[in-house]
Tab-separated table of C-alpha atoms in Angstrom:
chain	number	residue	atom	x	y	z
A	1401	MET	CA	6.499	-25.668	-11.018
A	1402	THR	CA	8.092	-26.745	-14.168
A	1403	ALA	CA	10.211	-24.320	-16.164
A	1404	SER	CA	7.255	-24.066	-18.707
A	1405	GLY	CA	4.885	-23.535	-16.391
A	1406	GLU	CA	6.531	-20.742	-14.772
A	1407	ALA	CA	7.345	-19.375	-18.399
A	1408	ALA	CA	3.814	-19.529	-18.990
A	1409	ARG	CA	2.644	-18.313	-15.762
A	1410	ARG	CA	4.732	-15.108	-16.760
A	1411	LYS	CA	3.900	-14.781	-19.939
A	1412	PRO	CA	2.350	-11.130	-20.580
A	1413	ALA	CA	-1.657	-11.264	-21.877
A	1414	ARG	CA	-1.814	-10.142	-25.548
A	1415	ARG	CA	-3.390	-6.861	-25.982
A	1416	PRO	CA	-6.562	-6.958	-28.288
A	1417	THR	CA	-6.041	-5.697	-31.900
A	1418	ILE	CA	-8.984	-4.386	-34.265
A	1419	LYS	CA	-8.600	-7.745	-36.096
A	1420	ASP	CA	-9.423	-9.603	-32.856
A	1421	ILE	CA	-12.930	-7.341	-32.404
A	1422	ALA	CA	-13.683	-7.422	-36.252
A	1423	ARG	CA	-13.348	-11.599	-35.950
A	1424	ARG	CA	-15.398	-11.672	-32.550
A	1425	ALA	CA	-18.033	-9.128	-33.628
A	1426	GLY	CA	-18.414	-11.243	-37.248
A	1427	VAL	CA	-17.319	-8.253	-39.349
A	1428	SER	CA	-14.954	-6.527	-41.568
A	1429	GLU	CA	-11.738	-4.662	-40.009
A	1430	SER	CA	-12.542	-1.839	-41.683
A	1431	ALA	CA	-16.362	-1.855	-40.195
A	1432	VAL	CA	-14.459	-2.021	-37.033
A	1433	SER	CA	-12.298	1.275	-37.823
A	1434	PHE	CA	-15.473	3.054	-38.785
A	1435	ALA	CA	-17.273	2.377	-35.743
A	1436	LEU	CA	-14.454	2.922	-32.975
A	1437	ASN	CA	-13.555	6.239	-34.838
A	1438	ASP	CA	-17.067	7.209	-35.168
A	1439	ARG	CA	-16.973	7.448	-38.945
A	1440	PRO	CA	-20.264	6.880	-41.274
A	1441	GLY	CA	-20.305	3.485	-43.102
A	1442	VAL	CA	-21.638	1.250	-40.582
A	1443	SER	CA	-25.179	0.902	-39.092
A	1444	ARG	CA	-26.241	1.717	-35.753
A	1445	ASP	CA	-26.966	-1.384	-34.271
A	1446	THR	CA	-23.434	-2.805	-35.997
A	1447	ARG	CA	-21.748	0.065	-34.587
A	1448	ALA	CA	-23.357	-0.722	-30.946
A	1449	ARG	CA	-22.216	-4.172	-31.304
A	1450	ILE	CA	-18.381	-3.521	-32.366
A	1451	ARG	CA	-18.259	-1.097	-29.433
A	1452	ARG	CA	-19.559	-3.824	-26.828
A	1453	VAL	CA	-17.150	-6.527	-28.513
A	1454	ALA	CA	-14.289	-3.811	-27.833
A	1455	GLU	CA	-15.445	-3.204	-24.214
A	1456	GLU	CA	-15.255	-6.513	-23.517
A	1457	LEU	CA	-11.849	-7.014	-25.051
A	1458	GLY	CA	-10.431	-4.110	-23.167
A	1459	TRP	CA	-9.495	-2.695	-26.233
A	1460	GLN	CA	-8.663	1.414	-26.114
A	1461	ALA	CA	-8.592	3.639	-29.051
A	1462	ASN	CA	-4.990	4.944	-28.462
A	1463	SER	CA	-3.677	1.371	-27.803
A	1464	ALA	CA	-2.572	0.689	-31.583
A	1465	ALA	CA	-0.887	3.750	-32.265
A	1466	ARG	CA	1.295	3.396	-29.263
A	1467	ALA	CA	1.991	-0.294	-30.209
A	1468	LEU	CA	3.028	0.523	-33.671
A	1469	SER	CA	5.286	3.339	-32.721
A	1470	GLY	CA	7.124	0.853	-29.528
A	1471	GLU	CA	7.712	4.161	-27.112
A	1472	ARG	CA	7.329	4.197	-23.698
A	1473	ALA	CA	4.843	5.840	-21.916
A	1474	GLY	CA	7.185	7.665	-20.017
A	1475	SER	CA	5.047	7.669	-16.872
A	1476	ALA	CA	4.604	5.413	-13.561
A	1477	GLY	CA	1.135	4.782	-11.696
A	1478	LEU	CA	0.391	5.054	-8.016
A	1479	VAL	CA	-3.128	4.297	-7.055
A	1480	LEU	CA	-4.766	5.058	-3.464
A	1481	ALA	CA	-7.701	2.868	-2.925
A	1482	ARG	CA	-8.214	4.849	0.780
A	1483	PRO	CA	-10.781	6.645	2.403
A	1484	ALA	CA	-10.189	10.139	0.827
A	1485	SER	CA	-10.722	11.627	4.586
A	1486	THR	CA	-7.525	9.895	5.898
A	1487	LEU	CA	-4.835	11.205	2.992
A	1488	GLY	CA	-4.678	15.062	3.812
A	1489	VAL	CA	-3.768	14.111	7.643
A	1490	GLU	CA	-1.140	11.761	7.315
A	1491	SER	CA	2.631	12.607	6.067
A	1492	PHE	CA	3.641	8.888	5.325
A	1493	PHE	CA	2.288	9.162	1.555
A	1494	LEU	CA	3.777	12.652	1.026
A	1495	GLN	CA	7.309	11.426	2.221
A	1496	LEU	CA	6.871	8.558	0.410
A	1497	VAL	CA	5.851	10.484	-3.036
A	1498	SER	CA	8.697	12.866	-2.744
A	1499	GLY	CA	10.954	10.128	-2.727
A	1500	ILE	CA	9.488	8.393	-5.580
A	1501	GLN	CA	9.298	11.576	-7.731
A	1502	GLU	CA	13.121	11.942	-6.898
A	1503	VAL	CA	13.694	9.063	-8.641
A	1504	LEU	CA	11.505	9.290	-11.530
A	1505	SER	CA	12.332	12.778	-12.230
A	1506	ALA	CA	15.875	12.164	-12.986
A	1507	ARG	CA	14.730	9.451	-15.404
A	1508	ARG	CA	12.308	12.289	-17.216
A	1509	THR	CA	9.713	9.812	-15.669
A	1510	ALA	CA	6.207	11.303	-14.785
A	1511	LEU	CA	4.092	9.752	-11.696
A	1512	LEU	CA	0.279	9.203	-12.692
A	1513	PHE	CA	-1.243	9.602	-9.469
A	1514	GLN	CA	-4.987	8.866	-8.593
A	1515	VAL	CA	-7.423	8.043	-5.948
A	1516	VAL	CA	-10.079	5.635	-6.124
A	1517	GLU	CA	-12.802	4.136	-3.867
A	1518	ASP	CA	-11.698	0.782	-3.575
A	1519	LEU	CA	-9.671	-2.322	-4.903
A	1520	ASP	CA	-12.029	-3.217	-7.735
A	1521	GLU	CA	-12.011	0.178	-9.374
A	1522	GLU	CA	-7.779	-0.180	-8.742
A	1523	CYS	CA	-7.984	-3.126	-10.711
A	1524	ALA	CA	-10.302	-1.657	-13.369
A	1525	LEU	CA	-7.722	1.304	-13.588
A	1526	TYR	CA	-5.069	-0.913	-14.000
A	1527	ARG	CA	-6.541	-3.004	-16.887
A	1528	ARG	CA	-7.157	0.566	-18.341
A	1529	TRP	CA	-3.622	2.118	-17.787
A	1530	TRP	CA	-2.285	-1.419	-19.476
A	1531	ALA	CA	-4.903	-1.154	-22.714
A	1532	GLU	CA	-4.131	2.342	-23.056
A	1533	ARG	CA	-0.449	1.927	-22.369
A	1534	ARG	CA	-0.549	5.156	-20.423
A	1535	VAL	CA	2.156	3.826	-17.672
A	1536	ASP	CA	5.188	1.472	-18.227
A	1537	GLY	CA	4.641	0.149	-14.874
A	1538	VAL	CA	2.931	0.834	-11.601
A	1539	LEU	CA	3.945	1.183	-7.527
A	1540	VAL	CA	1.293	-1.061	-5.447
A	1541	VAL	CA	0.874	0.659	-2.036
A	1542	ASP	CA	-1.193	-1.040	1.217
A	1543	PRO	CA	-0.995	-4.277	0.473
A	1544	ARG	CA	-4.169	-6.553	1.615
A	1545	THR	CA	-4.534	-9.972	3.357
A	1546	GLU	CA	-6.391	-10.933	0.410
A	1547	ASP	CA	-4.934	-9.138	-2.746
A	1548	PRO	CA	-5.908	-9.838	-6.167
A	1549	ARG	CA	-3.381	-6.696	-7.612
A	1550	PRO	CA	-0.306	-9.121	-8.021
A	1551	GLY	CA	-1.960	-11.713	-9.721
A	1552	LEU	CA	-3.545	-9.171	-12.459
A	1553	LEU	CA	-0.554	-7.289	-12.976
A	1554	ALA	CA	1.545	-10.306	-13.693
A	1555	SER	CA	-1.172	-11.942	-15.947
A	1556	LEU	CA	-0.761	-8.264	-17.890
A	1557	GLY	CA	2.673	-8.037	-17.938
A	1558	LEU	CA	2.589	-4.819	-16.913
A	1559	PRO	CA	5.405	-4.185	-14.500
A	1560	ALA	CA	5.118	-3.635	-10.708
A	1561	VAL	CA	6.190	-2.876	-7.405
A	1562	VAL	CA	4.604	-3.396	-4.044
A	1563	VAL	CA	5.329	-1.322	-1.389
A	1564	GLY	CA	4.782	-3.169	1.911
A	1565	GLY	CA	5.119	-6.507	2.256
A	1566	LEU	CA	2.890	-9.096	0.899
A	1567	PRO	CA	1.112	-11.819	3.637
A	1568	ALA	CA	3.360	-14.784	2.685
A	1569	GLN	CA	6.523	-12.822	3.200
A	1570	ALA	CA	8.329	-13.369	6.291
A	1571	SER	CA	11.078	-11.505	8.010
A	1572	PRO	CA	14.724	-11.313	6.007
A	1573	GLY	CA	16.556	-14.079	7.519
A	1574	ALA	CA	13.686	-16.573	6.718
A	1575	ALA	CA	14.049	-19.278	4.368
A	1576	THR	CA	13.044	-17.878	0.585
A	1577	ALA	CA	9.513	-18.894	-0.624
A	1578	ALA	CA	9.349	-21.835	-2.834
A	1579	GLU	CA	7.315	-19.954	-5.749
A	1580	PRO	CA	9.070	-17.116	-7.267
A	1581	PRO	CA	7.483	-13.424	-6.394
A	1582	GLN	CA	4.969	-12.784	-9.164
A	1583	VAL	CA	5.855	-8.979	-8.494
A	1584	SER	CA	8.749	-7.113	-7.046
A	1585	THR	CA	8.233	-6.264	-3.265
A	1586	VAL	CA	9.655	-3.299	-1.563
A	1587	TRP	CA	9.169	-3.747	2.626
A	1588	ALA	CA	11.036	-3.437	6.023
A	1589	ASP	CA	9.883	-5.966	8.660
A	1590	ASP	CA	7.038	-4.579	10.549
A	1591	SER	CA	7.775	-7.701	13.286
A	1592	LYS	CA	11.037	-6.362	14.277
A	1593	ALA	CA	9.638	-3.406	14.405
A	1594	MET	CA	6.974	-4.388	16.982
A	1595	ALA	CA	9.451	-6.241	19.034
A	1596	ARG	CA	11.817	-3.196	19.646
A	1597	VAL	CA	8.626	-1.372	20.774
A	1598	ILE	CA	7.419	-4.279	23.120
A	1599	ASP	CA	10.790	-4.755	24.855
A	1600	HIS	CA	11.241	-0.654	25.207
A	1601	LEU	CA	7.433	-0.811	27.166
A	1602	HIS	CA	8.266	-3.961	28.766
A	1603	GLY	CA	11.381	-2.762	29.924
A	1604	LEU	CA	10.104	0.042	31.670
A	1605	GLY	CA	7.238	-1.865	33.615
A	1606	HIS	CA	4.432	-1.780	31.344
A	1607	ARG	CA	2.105	-5.001	31.339
A	1608	ARG	CA	-1.165	-3.601	30.067
A	1609	ILE	CA	-0.543	-2.042	26.387
A	1610	VAL	CA	-3.420	-1.528	23.746
A	1611	HIS	CA	-2.250	-1.001	20.205
A	1612	VAL	CA	-4.615	1.213	18.032
A	1613	ALA	CA	-3.873	-0.347	14.508
A	1614	GLY	CA	-4.726	1.044	11.169
A	1615	LEU	CA	-7.396	-0.130	8.718
A	1616	PRO	CA	-8.393	-4.258	8.966
A	1617	GLY	CA	-7.800	-5.960	5.758
A	1618	LEU	CA	-4.145	-4.399	5.396
A	1619	ALA	CA	-1.417	-6.984	5.284
A	1620	HIS	CA	1.085	-4.775	7.356
A	1621	THR	CA	-1.870	-4.468	9.814
A	1622	ALA	CA	-2.464	-8.093	10.190
A	1623	ARG	CA	1.258	-8.693	10.337
A	1624	ARG	CA	1.840	-6.187	13.212
A	1625	ILE	CA	-1.284	-7.179	15.127
A	1626	HIS	CA	0.548	-11.007	14.761
A	1627	SER	CA	3.585	-9.384	15.730
A	1628	LEU	CA	2.117	-7.967	18.986
A	1629	ARG	CA	0.614	-11.008	19.970
A	1630	THR	CA	4.004	-12.763	19.452
A	1631	GLU	CA	5.844	-10.664	21.776
A	1632	ALA	CA	3.274	-10.155	24.388
A	1633	ASP	CA	3.519	-14.156	24.619
A	1634	ARG	CA	7.186	-13.876	24.716
A	1635	HIS	CA	6.931	-11.379	27.940
A	1636	GLY	CA	4.404	-13.555	29.407
A	1637	LEU	CA	1.674	-11.190	28.668
A	1638	GLY	CA	-2.020	-12.284	28.665
A	1639	ALA	CA	-4.479	-11.653	25.860
A	1640	HIS	CA	-6.630	-9.560	28.341
A	1641	GLN	CA	-3.171	-7.442	29.116
A	1642	VAL	CA	-1.997	-6.637	25.489
A	1643	ARG	CA	-4.717	-6.366	22.618
A	1644	SER	CA	-5.025	-4.669	19.260
A	1645	VAL	CA	-8.343	-2.420	17.773
A	1646	THR	CA	-8.178	-1.409	14.309
A	1647	THR	CA	-9.261	2.404	13.294
A	1648	ASP	CA	-8.892	4.163	9.405
A	1649	TYR	CA	-6.016	6.080	10.497
A	1650	SER	CA	-7.884	9.287	10.997
A	1651	ASP	CA	-7.092	11.325	14.021
A	1652	ALA	CA	-10.853	11.510	14.696
A	1653	GLU	CA	-10.851	7.599	15.006
A	1654	GLY	CA	-7.353	7.664	16.938
A	1655	ALA	CA	-9.461	9.477	19.434
A	1656	GLU	CA	-12.398	7.758	19.583
A	1657	ALA	CA	-10.445	4.495	20.462
A	1658	THR	CA	-8.189	6.204	23.046
A	1659	ARG	CA	-11.525	6.951	24.786
A	1660	ARG	CA	-12.935	3.814	24.430
A	1661	ILE	CA	-9.839	1.968	25.767
A	1662	LEU	CA	-9.180	4.654	28.724
A	1663	ASP	CA	-12.914	3.977	29.698
A	1664	THR	CA	-12.055	0.016	30.336
A	1665	ALA	CA	-12.133	-1.388	34.028
A	1666	GLU	CA	-8.623	-1.686	33.535
A	1667	PRO	CA	-7.136	0.757	31.168
A	1668	PRO	CA	-3.480	0.068	29.743
A	1669	THR	CA	-0.450	2.028	31.043
A	1670	ALA	CA	0.708	2.394	27.200
A	1671	ILE	CA	-0.566	2.961	24.041
A	1672	ILE	CA	1.440	2.078	20.523
A	1673	TYR	CA	-0.590	4.138	17.648
A	1674	ASP	CA	-0.067	3.028	14.175
A	1675	ASN	CA	0.747	6.725	12.953
A	1676	ASP	CA	1.597	10.143	13.997
A	1677	VAL	CA	-2.019	11.831	13.621
A	1678	MET	CA	-3.771	9.052	15.903
A	1679	ALA	CA	-0.500	9.495	18.440
A	1680	VAL	CA	-1.205	12.913	18.489
A	1681	ALA	CA	-5.084	12.556	18.826
A	1682	GLY	CA	-4.507	10.093	21.735
A	1683	ALA	CA	-2.132	12.287	23.116
A	1684	SER	CA	-5.011	14.985	23.134
A	1685	VAL	CA	-7.487	13.173	24.937
A	1686	ALA	CA	-5.472	11.781	27.786
A	1687	ALA	CA	-4.729	15.666	28.416
A	1688	GLY	CA	-8.117	16.522	28.199
A	1689	ARG	CA	-8.872	14.099	31.154
A	1690	GLY	CA	-5.995	15.319	33.124
A	1691	ILE	CA	-4.154	12.030	32.471
A	1692	SER	CA	-0.302	12.796	32.723
A	1693	VAL	CA	1.883	11.790	29.885
A	1694	PRO	CA	4.179	9.659	30.296
A	1695	GLY	CA	3.359	8.795	34.034
A	1696	GLY	CA	-0.496	8.148	33.638
A	1697	LEU	CA	-0.279	6.881	30.058
A	1698	SER	CA	2.990	6.125	27.849
A	1699	ILE	CA	2.496	7.126	24.170
A	1700	VAL	CA	4.228	5.593	20.813
A	1701	ALA	CA	4.010	6.410	17.345
A	1702	TRP	CA	4.858	3.848	14.584
A	1703	ASP	CA	6.076	6.773	12.044
A	1704	ASP	CA	7.923	9.755	13.470
A	1705	SER	CA	6.966	13.220	12.102
A	1706	ALA	CA	7.263	16.804	13.012
A	1707	LEU	CA	3.940	16.418	14.661
A	1708	CYS	CA	5.524	14.109	17.087
A	1709	ARG	CA	8.699	16.073	18.132
A	1710	VAL	CA	6.544	19.770	18.146
A	1711	THR	CA	3.873	18.043	20.624
A	1712	HIS	CA	4.276	18.006	24.036
A	1713	PRO	CA	5.538	15.658	25.377
A	1714	GLN	CA	7.848	15.081	22.522
A	1715	LEU	CA	6.453	11.578	21.274
A	1716	THR	CA	8.868	8.500	21.077
A	1717	ALA	CA	8.536	7.212	17.600
A	1718	LEU	CA	9.760	4.729	14.891
A	1719	VAL	CA	12.293	6.423	12.860
A	1720	ARG	CA	12.701	5.508	9.411
A	1721	ASP	CA	14.023	7.622	6.083
A	1722	THR	CA	10.607	7.275	4.395
A	1723	PRO	CA	11.523	9.599	1.419
A	1724	GLY	CA	14.727	6.741	1.144
A	1725	PHE	CA	12.083	4.101	1.325
A	1726	GLY	CA	9.869	5.698	-1.810
A	1727	ARG	CA	13.762	6.064	-3.478
A	1728	LEU	CA	13.947	2.721	-3.211
A	1729	ALA	CA	10.661	1.351	-4.662
A	1730	ALA	CA	11.009	3.801	-7.625
A	1731	GLN	CA	14.280	2.560	-8.344
A	1732	GLU	CA	13.285	-1.225	-8.169
A	1733	LEU	CA	10.285	-0.661	-10.372
A	1734	LEU	CA	12.601	1.513	-13.255
A	1735	THR	CA	15.046	-1.703	-12.880
A	1736	VAL	CA	11.596	-4.240	-13.400
A	1737	ILE	CA	10.666	-1.696	-15.993
A	1738	ASP	CA	13.887	-2.319	-17.703
A	1739	GLY	CA	13.639	-6.193	-17.895
A	1740	GLY	CA	14.728	-7.152	-14.338
A	1741	PRO	CA	13.207	-10.249	-12.776
A	1742	PRO	CA	10.839	-9.589	-10.028
A	1743	ARG	CA	12.390	-9.952	-6.290
A	1744	THR	CA	11.904	-9.182	-3.214
A	1745	VAL	CA	14.230	-5.931	-1.626
A	1746	HIS	CA	14.519	-5.450	1.845
A	1747	GLY	CA	14.157	-1.695	3.321
A	1748	GLU	CA	16.059	-0.168	6.275
A	1749	LEU	CA	14.076	-1.399	9.554
A	1750	PRO	CA	12.694	1.511	11.706
A	1751	HIS	CA	14.984	2.759	14.862
A	1752	LEU	CA	12.800	3.369	18.004
A	1753	GLU	CA	13.592	7.019	19.235
A	1754	ALA	CA	12.658	7.271	23.127
A	1755	ARG	CA	11.568	10.750	23.620
A	1756	GLU	CA	9.335	12.203	26.547
A	1757	SER	CA	6.539	10.080	25.914
A	1758	THR	CA	7.253	6.906	27.385
A	1759	GLY	CA	8.360	6.114	30.907
A	1760	THR	CA	7.880	4.302	34.042
A	1761	PRO	CA	4.008	3.756	34.690
A	1762	ASP	CA	3.052	5.572	38.077
A	1763	ALA	CA	2.465	3.303	40.809
A	1764	PRO	CA	-1.178	1.810	40.897
């Protein structure tokens, strides 16, 4: 891409003004002011037309005041588009937010948090925040395999940091992509983390392994599934021996997936769960069936937590400094807000802590 093309791609979109609305609606600027401030002086039909045009252009009532003051909003946005039922049981986001808040509060920057139903609603919220100047930048979580958010945020010129790798990103040692990033990204390498888990289980003698993954469509879910297949091939294990199933991250779906897996003709000797609550739920299902852990079934949790450490037996888990990951993301967002260029920042690679839930499988 040429320098001029790159500049055009990164040029922020211009916020609509009262003059733009007046020109589009074919009225005077004073008529627009009357209509948008609900003052007399325009007919009902004209008022309706002006408001319709303002909505089409994405204009918001308080954007003009902030534009004149030139002040920052003093806040950063974080939106979660996930099933609400999965948020109360997963400790990852609480730890992540604690790290984010630690950095933002030191800069006297508030965290504006909102849960929405889907990506369309999330994108609409970004447009509204941008038009209203509600936030100085946003932290984007749960990157998708097909993700419209980086492109949208880049086109708006709204500073953003994606927490977690985008689909096109490779491992830290790979060559840098030809296209510069649209927004900054902070991520840890799921592929290398999965390699550590499979090496551990294979070394113990496990040859039938199932990965209970999270939500389909998430970039890190796709990477973990792909990495599992790559590592299985490296160890000479076929698709009938090593596979993945997707869930919604909840304990209920984790337990149900475990029941289905254990009911197969050749159940696995080890299961990898994409979070702590599903791993604990899976261990409970095994205990209810009289299956010993780790002799009858080894269990690995992707993210460590207090749940993994107080469960009996204690669960082997991938350990990382999640609050530190949040601090890294928040610091990068502040850097971008201050004018820094989009870039890719690599977080700490999780390490595997072997505990009581993994061991040599019982002889068949």
